[in-house]
Amino acid sequence: MPVCENCNYKWTYGQTTIEQLRLRKGMRCPNCHEKQYSTKKSQAIDVIISLVLIFTLVTVKNMDQPSLINIFLYAVGIFTVQQLVRPFITSLSNTKTTL
């Protein structure tokens, strides 16, 4: 779980998930309310996981004529797995960094 760099508050799974689903540029610490940003390492791991999951989706799509419903369910499953894992790989920083 991420830890606030300002006050060393360890975020809970629920707090991290909610903040990540809000799709903002930064995440506000629930304890000190300072804005925190994902580190480069955290962003890179997230991109790698996304690419692996997209690659597997393309592979499933190209298999022996899967139905559109199967592809849709697989895509929803991929999104769900990614969202469940993201709080564990997220680390925070006071400074905004980009890949």
XYZ file of C-alpha atoms in Angstrom:
99
model
C 0.000 0.000 0.000
C 1.221 3.533 -0.653
C 2.622 5.675 2.139
C 2.306 9.474 2.228
C 5.724 11.070 1.870
C 4.674 14.042 4.046
C 3.127 12.422 7.119
C 4.060 8.711 6.622
C 0.377 7.743 6.694
C -0.145 4.265 5.227
C -3.138 4.334 2.923
C -5.734 1.586 3.113
C -6.698 -0.526 0.117
C -10.078 1.215 -0.134
C -8.633 4.734 0.039
C -6.086 3.935 -2.655
C -8.663 2.338 -4.942
C -11.119 5.225 -4.627
C -8.446 7.853 -5.304
C -7.173 5.968 -8.356
C -10.666 5.578 -9.803
C -11.267 9.335 -9.590
C -8.819 9.816 -12.506
C -7.203 12.961 -11.143
C -3.614 14.000 -11.736
C -2.689 13.528 -8.088
C -4.068 11.810 -5.002
C -4.816 13.723 -1.785
C -3.605 12.124 1.421
C -6.579 11.298 3.672
C -4.529 12.289 6.732
C -2.635 15.521 5.877
C -4.549 16.395 2.651
C -1.349 17.086 0.710
C -1.313 16.113 -2.944
C 0.730 13.008 -3.759
C 1.762 11.650 -7.150
C 2.647 8.184 -8.439
C 6.372 7.558 -8.759
C 8.011 6.736 -12.098
C 8.537 3.143 -11.009
C 4.877 2.788 -10.077
C 3.791 4.273 -13.409
C 6.154 1.987 -15.346
C 4.845 -1.145 -13.609
C 1.273 -0.034 -14.326
C 2.086 0.434 -18.024
C 3.764 -2.987 -18.221
C 0.756 -4.679 -16.622
C -1.571 -2.851 -19.026
C 0.461 -3.883 -22.067
C 0.595 -7.530 -20.980
C -3.149 -7.592 -20.404
C -3.885 -5.893 -23.746
C -1.556 -8.336 -25.525
C -3.406 -11.278 -23.992
C -6.729 -9.737 -25.050
C -5.496 -9.449 -28.648
C -4.271 -13.050 -28.486
C -7.653 -14.284 -27.242
C -9.408 -12.272 -29.954
C -7.302 -13.963 -32.640
C -8.047 -17.489 -31.403
C -10.627 -19.714 -33.079
C -13.427 -17.190 -33.559
C -14.374 -16.264 -29.987
C -17.756 -14.625 -29.661
C -18.082 -10.911 -29.039
C -19.539 -11.617 -25.592
C -16.479 -13.694 -24.642
C -14.144 -10.895 -25.735
C -16.195 -8.339 -23.772
C -16.208 -10.507 -20.640
C -12.464 -11.064 -20.945
C -11.878 -7.289 -21.287
C -14.002 -6.636 -18.175
C -12.034 -9.318 -16.347
C -8.734 -7.740 -17.375
C -9.868 -4.323 -16.147
C -11.025 -5.820 -12.840
C -7.751 -7.662 -12.244
C -5.741 -4.541 -13.031
C -7.801 -2.421 -10.634
C -7.462 -5.023 -7.867
C -3.666 -5.137 -8.228
C -2.947 -1.404 -8.668
C -3.135 -0.392 -4.974
C -0.400 -2.911 -4.148
C 2.044 -1.544 -6.745
C 1.351 2.146 -6.149
C 4.036 4.200 -4.461
C 3.728 7.936 -3.857
C 5.957 10.997 -4.101
C 5.576 14.721 -3.368
C 6.780 15.638 -6.829
C 4.965 15.101 -10.081
C 6.885 12.836 -12.469
C 6.084 11.477 -15.903
C 7.462 8.536 -17.812
